[in-house]
Coordinates of C-alpha atoms in Angstrom, one line a residue:
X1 CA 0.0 0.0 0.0
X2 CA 2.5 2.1 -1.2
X3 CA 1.7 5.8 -1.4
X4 CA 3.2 7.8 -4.4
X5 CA 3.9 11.5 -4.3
X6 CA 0.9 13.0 -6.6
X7 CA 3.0 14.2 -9.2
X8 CA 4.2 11.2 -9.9
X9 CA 0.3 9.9 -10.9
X10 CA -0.2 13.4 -12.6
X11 CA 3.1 13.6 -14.4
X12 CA 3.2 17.2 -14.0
X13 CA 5.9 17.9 -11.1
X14 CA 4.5 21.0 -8.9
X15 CA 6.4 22.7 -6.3
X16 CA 5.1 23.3 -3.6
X17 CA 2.6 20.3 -4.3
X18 CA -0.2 19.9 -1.8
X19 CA -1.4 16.4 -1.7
X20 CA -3.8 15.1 0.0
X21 CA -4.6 10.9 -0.4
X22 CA -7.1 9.1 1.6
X23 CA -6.4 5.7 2.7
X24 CA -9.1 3.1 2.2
X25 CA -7.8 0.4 4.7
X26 CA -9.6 -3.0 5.4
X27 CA -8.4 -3.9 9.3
X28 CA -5.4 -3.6 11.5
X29 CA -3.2 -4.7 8.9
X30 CA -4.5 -2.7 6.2
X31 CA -4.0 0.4 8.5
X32 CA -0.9 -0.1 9.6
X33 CA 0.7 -0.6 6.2
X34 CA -0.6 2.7 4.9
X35 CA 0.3 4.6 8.1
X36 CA 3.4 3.7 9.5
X37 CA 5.6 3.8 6.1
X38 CA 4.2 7.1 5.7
X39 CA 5.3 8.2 9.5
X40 CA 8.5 6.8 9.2
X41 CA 9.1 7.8 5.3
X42 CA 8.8 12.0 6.9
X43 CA 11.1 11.0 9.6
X44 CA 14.2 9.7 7.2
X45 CA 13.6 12.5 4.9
X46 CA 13.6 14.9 8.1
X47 CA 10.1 16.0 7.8
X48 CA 8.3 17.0 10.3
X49 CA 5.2 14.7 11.0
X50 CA 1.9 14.1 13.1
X51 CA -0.7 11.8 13.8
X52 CA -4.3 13.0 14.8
X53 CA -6.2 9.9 14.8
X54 CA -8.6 8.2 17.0
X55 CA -7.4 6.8 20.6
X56 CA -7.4 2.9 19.7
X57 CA -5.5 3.6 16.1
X58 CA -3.3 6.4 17.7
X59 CA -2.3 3.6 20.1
X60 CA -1.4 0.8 17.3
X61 CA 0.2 3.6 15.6
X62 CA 2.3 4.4 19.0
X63 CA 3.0 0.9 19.6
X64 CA 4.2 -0.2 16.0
X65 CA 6.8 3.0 15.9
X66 CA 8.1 2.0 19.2
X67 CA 9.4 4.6 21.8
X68 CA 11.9 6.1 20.1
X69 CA 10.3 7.0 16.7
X70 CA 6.7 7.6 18.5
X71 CA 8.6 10.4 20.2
X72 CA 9.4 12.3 17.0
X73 CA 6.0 12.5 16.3
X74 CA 3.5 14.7 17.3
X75 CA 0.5 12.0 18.4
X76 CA -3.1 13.7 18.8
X77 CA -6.1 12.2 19.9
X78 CA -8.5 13.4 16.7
X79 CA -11.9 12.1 19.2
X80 CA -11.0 15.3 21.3
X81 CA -8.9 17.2 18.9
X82 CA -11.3 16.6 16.0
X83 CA -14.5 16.8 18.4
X84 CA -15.8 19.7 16.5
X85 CA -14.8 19.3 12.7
X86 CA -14.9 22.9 12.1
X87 CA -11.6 23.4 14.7
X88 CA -9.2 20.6 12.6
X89 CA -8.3 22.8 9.6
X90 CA -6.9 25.9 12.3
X91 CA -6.6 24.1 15.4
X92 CA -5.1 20.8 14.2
X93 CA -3.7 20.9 10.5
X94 CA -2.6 24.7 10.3
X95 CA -1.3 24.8 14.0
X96 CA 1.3 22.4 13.0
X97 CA 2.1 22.7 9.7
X98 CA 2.2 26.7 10.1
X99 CA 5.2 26.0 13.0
X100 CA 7.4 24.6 10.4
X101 CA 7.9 26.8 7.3
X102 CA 10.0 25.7 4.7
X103 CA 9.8 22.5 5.0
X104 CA 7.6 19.9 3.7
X105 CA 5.1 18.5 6.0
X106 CA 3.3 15.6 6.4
X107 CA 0.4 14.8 8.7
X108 CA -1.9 12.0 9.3
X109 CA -5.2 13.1 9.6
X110 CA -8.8 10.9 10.7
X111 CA -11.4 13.0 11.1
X112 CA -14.3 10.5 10.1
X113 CA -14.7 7.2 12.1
X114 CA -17.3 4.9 12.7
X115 CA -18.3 6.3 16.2
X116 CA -19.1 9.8 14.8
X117 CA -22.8 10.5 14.5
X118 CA -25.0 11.5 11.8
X119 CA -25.6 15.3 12.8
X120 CA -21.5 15.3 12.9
X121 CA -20.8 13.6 9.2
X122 CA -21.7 17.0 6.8
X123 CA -19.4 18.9 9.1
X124 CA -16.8 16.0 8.3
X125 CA -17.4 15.8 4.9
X126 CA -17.2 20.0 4.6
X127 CA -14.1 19.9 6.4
X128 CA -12.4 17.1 4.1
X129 CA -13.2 19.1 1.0
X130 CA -11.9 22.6 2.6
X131 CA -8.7 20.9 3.5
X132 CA -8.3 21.2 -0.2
X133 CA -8.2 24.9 -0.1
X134 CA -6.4 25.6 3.1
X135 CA -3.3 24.0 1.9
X136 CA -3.4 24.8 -2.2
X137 CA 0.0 25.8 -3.0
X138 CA 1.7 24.4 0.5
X139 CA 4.0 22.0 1.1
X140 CA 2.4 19.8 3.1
X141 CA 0.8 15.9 2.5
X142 CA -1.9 15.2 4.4
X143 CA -3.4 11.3 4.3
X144 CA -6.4 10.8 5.6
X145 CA -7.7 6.8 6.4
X146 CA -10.7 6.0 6.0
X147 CA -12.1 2.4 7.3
X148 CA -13.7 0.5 4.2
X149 CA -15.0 -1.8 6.6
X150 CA -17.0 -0.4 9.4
X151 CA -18.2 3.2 7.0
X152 CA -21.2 3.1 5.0
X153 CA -20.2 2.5 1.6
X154 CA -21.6 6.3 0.4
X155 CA -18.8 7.3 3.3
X156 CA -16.0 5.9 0.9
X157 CA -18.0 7.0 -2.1
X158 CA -18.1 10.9 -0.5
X159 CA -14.1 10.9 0.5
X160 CA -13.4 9.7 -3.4
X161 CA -15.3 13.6 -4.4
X162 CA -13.2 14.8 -1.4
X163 CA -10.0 13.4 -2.1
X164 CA -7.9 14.0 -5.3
X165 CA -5.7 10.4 -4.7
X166 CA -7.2 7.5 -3.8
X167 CA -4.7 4.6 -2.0
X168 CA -5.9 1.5 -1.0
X169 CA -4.5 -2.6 -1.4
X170 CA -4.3 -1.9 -5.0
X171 CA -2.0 1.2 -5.1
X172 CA -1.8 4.8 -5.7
X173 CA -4.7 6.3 -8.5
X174 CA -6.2 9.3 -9.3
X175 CA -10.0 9.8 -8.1
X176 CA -12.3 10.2 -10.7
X177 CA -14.7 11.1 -8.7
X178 CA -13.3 14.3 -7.6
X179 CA -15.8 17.0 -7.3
X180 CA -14.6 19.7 -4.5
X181 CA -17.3 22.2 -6.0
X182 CA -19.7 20.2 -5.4
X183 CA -19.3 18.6 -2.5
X184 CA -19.3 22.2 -0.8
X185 CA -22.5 23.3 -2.4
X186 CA -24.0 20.2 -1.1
X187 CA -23.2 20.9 2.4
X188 CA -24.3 24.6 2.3
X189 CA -27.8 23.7 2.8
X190 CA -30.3 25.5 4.9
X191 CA -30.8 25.0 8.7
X192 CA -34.1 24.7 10.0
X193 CA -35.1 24.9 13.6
X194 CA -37.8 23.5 15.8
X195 CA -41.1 25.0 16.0
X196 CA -40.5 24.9 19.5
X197 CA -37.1 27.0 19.7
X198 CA -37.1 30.2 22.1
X199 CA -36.8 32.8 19.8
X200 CA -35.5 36.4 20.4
X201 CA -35.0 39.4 17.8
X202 CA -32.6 41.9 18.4
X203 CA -30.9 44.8 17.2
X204 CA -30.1 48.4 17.6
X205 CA -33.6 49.5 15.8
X206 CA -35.5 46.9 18.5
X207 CA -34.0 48.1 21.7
X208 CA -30.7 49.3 23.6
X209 CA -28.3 46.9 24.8
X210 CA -28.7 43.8 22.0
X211 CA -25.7 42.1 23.0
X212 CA -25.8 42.1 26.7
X213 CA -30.4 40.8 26.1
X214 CA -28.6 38.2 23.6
X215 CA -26.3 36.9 26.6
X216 CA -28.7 37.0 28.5
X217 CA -31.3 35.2 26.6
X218 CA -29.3 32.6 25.7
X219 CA -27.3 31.6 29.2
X220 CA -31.2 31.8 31.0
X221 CA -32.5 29.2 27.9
X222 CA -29.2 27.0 28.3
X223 CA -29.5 27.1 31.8
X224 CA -33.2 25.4 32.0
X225 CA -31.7 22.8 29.5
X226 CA -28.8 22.1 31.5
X227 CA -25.6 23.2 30.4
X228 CA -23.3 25.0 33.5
X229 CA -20.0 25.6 34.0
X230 CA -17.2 26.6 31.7
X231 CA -19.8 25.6 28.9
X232 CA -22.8 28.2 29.8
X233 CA -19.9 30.6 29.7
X234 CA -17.8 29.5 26.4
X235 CA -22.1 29.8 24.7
X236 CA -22.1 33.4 26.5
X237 CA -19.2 34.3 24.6
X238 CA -20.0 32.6 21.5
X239 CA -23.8 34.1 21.2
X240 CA -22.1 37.6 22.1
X241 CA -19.4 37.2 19.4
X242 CA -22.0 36.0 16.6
X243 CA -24.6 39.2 17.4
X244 CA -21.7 41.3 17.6
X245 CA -21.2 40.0 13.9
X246 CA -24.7 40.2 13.0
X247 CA -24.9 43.9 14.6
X248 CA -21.1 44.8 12.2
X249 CA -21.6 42.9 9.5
X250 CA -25.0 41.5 9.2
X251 CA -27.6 44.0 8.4
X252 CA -27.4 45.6 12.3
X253 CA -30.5 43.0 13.5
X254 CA -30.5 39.3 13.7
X255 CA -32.6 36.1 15.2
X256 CA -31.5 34.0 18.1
X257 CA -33.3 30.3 18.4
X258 CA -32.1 27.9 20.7
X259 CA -33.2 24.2 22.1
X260 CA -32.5 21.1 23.4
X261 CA -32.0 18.2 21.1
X262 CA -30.0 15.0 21.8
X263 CA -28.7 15.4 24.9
X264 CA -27.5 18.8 23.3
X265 CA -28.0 22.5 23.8
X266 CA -28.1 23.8 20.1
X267 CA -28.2 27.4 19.2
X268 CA -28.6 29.2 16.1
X269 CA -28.0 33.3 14.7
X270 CA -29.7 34.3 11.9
X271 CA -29.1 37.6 10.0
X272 CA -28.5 39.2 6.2
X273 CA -25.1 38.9 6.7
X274 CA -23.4 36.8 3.3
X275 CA -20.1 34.6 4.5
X276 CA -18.1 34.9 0.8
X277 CA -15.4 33.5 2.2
X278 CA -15.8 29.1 2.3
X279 CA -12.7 28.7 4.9
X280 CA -14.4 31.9 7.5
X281 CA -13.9 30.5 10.8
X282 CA -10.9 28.5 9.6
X283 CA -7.9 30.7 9.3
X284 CA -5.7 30.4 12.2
X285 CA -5.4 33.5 14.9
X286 CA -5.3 34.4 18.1
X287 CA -8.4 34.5 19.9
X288 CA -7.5 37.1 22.1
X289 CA -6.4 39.4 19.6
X290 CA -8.5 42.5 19.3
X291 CA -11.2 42.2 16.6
X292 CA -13.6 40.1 15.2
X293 CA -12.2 36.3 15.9
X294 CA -16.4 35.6 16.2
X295 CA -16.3 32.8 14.0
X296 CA -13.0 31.4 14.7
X297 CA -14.1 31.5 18.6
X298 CA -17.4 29.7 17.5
X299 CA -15.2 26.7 16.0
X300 CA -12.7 26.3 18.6
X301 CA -15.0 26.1 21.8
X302 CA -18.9 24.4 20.2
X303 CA -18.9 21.1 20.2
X304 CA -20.3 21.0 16.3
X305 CA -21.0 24.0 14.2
X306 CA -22.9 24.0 11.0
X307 CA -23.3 27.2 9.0
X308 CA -25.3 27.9 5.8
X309 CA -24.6 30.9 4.3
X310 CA -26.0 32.9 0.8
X311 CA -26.6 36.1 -0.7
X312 CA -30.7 35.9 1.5
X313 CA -28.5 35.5 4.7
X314 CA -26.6 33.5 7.0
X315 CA -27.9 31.2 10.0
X316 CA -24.6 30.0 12.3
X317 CA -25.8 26.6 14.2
X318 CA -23.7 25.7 17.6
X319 CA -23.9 22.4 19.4
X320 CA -22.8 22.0 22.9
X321 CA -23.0 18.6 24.6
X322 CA -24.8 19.0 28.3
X323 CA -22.5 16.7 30.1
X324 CA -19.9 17.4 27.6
X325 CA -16.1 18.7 28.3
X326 CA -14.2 21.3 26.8
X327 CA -11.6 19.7 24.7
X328 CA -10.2 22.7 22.2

């Protein structure tokens, strides 16, 4: 399961080239040839490498490198690095690639397994196509497995649209499937709440004060439903930041619904605001820096964010798990 630089399959050499393989792998076996030769193949050639991956393959992964090689690698835990799909590209992928500049890079990234739920998987899939713009004209290789065995079948079908080189027991190809445009129009699709979500207007024209009745809403409404904690305060901040958006950059008025679904607080924003940009949210930056960082915020601390976005408006969805954990 050898895995071929994509130039070579293209025969067009590129530098920088970006590539970005998934690995269809059928058991332990499977996975571990496509990984470890991979890990091992940076480390000779002094490239910097990591692993975010889920616990029980980060620890086959950590076992067959052994203690001295494992150590040269940087080893996340995708389940809580990954919780949120919408945090990998800056939080994950960028965050390491970005501390090692002129060299090539190669991660190992699994950010869809067989564990993740349904409400998670467009968030997955949008994230696996946008991986293909964060990194266009980088240096970097990122492979992402992809269990043949335990995945529906349309899971495999949807990484071969996401993916532009397919690897599996057969070798290295080119996807013919590859359809990035399409695969992100199909996951900008309109969010639509229960008829039972407390709802609350605001804006300057409604009353004074819209971002402090917007906290306020919101912490009360997530308070009944039983959120507490850190994670009543990180959906303070995060309701704030997106009215504060609406307020700037939305049309000055917005719509705040929010409900428990799931076992889940889940919160939406609604204004006339049009997100142009497909990777908002996803560009790396410091959170405390002064400005807008609304969207970035929203990524690193929810727990699942979904956003649909058009020239009509924008609604901004946020998931936090009840009994859930801050893991960003």
């Amino acid at each position: 399961m050898a895995i071929e630089p994509e130039e070579w399959i293209s025969g067009r050499p590129q530098h920088p080239t970006f590539e970005h393989p998934a690995l269809f792998y059928r058991g332990v076996g499977d996975y571990l040839l496509g990984t470890v030769p991979f890990i091992l193949d940076g480390l000779a050639a002094g490239q910097p490498v990591a692993v975010a991956v889920p616990q029980r393959n980060l620890t086959l992964i950590r076992e067959a490198l052994g203690e001295r090689q494992a150590a040269r690698v940087r080893l996340m835990n995708m389940e809580e690095a990954g919780r949120n799909p919408g945090r990998i590209i800056p939080n994950v992928l960028r965050a390491f690639a970005d501390r090692h500049p002129g060299t090539r890079v190669r991660i190992i990234g699994e950010p869809i397994w067989a564990g993740r739920s349904e409400a998670e998987y467009p968030a997955c899939l949008q994230h696996e196509a946008l991986i293909n713009l964060a990194f266009t004209g980088r240096d970097v290789t990122i492979l992402c497995p992809y269990d043949a065995e335990r995945l529906d079948p349309a899971v495999i079908k949807d990484a071969e649209e996401t993916h532009p080189v397919i690897v599996d027991a057969s070798g290295t190809r080119p996807s013919t499937r590859y359809a990035l445009d399409d695969v992100l129009r199909a996951c900008n699709q309109p969010l639509s709440a229960p008829e039972g979500a407390a709802t609350m207007r605001y804006g300057y024209d409604l009353h004074p004060g819209p971002l402090a009745r917007v906290r306020a809403f919101a912490v009360e409404h997530a308070a009944r439903s039983g959120l507490s904690g850190s994670r009543l305060e990180d959906l303070r901040l995060i309701a704030s930041e997106l009215a504060a958006n609406s307020l700037d950059h939305g049309g000055g008025s917005g719509t705040l619904r929010i409900w428990r679904e799931n076992g889940q607080v889940v919160f939406e924003i609604s204004d006339a605001g049009h997100i142009t940009d497909p990777l908002a949210g996803r560009h790396p930056a410091d959170a405390r820096q002064l400005g807008s960082r609304g969207l970035l915020v929203t990524h690193l601390l929810g727990d699942l964010v979904r956003v649909h976005t058009g020239p009509d408006g924008t609604t901004t969805r946020v998931h936090f798990d009840v009994n859930g954990h801050r893991d960003a």
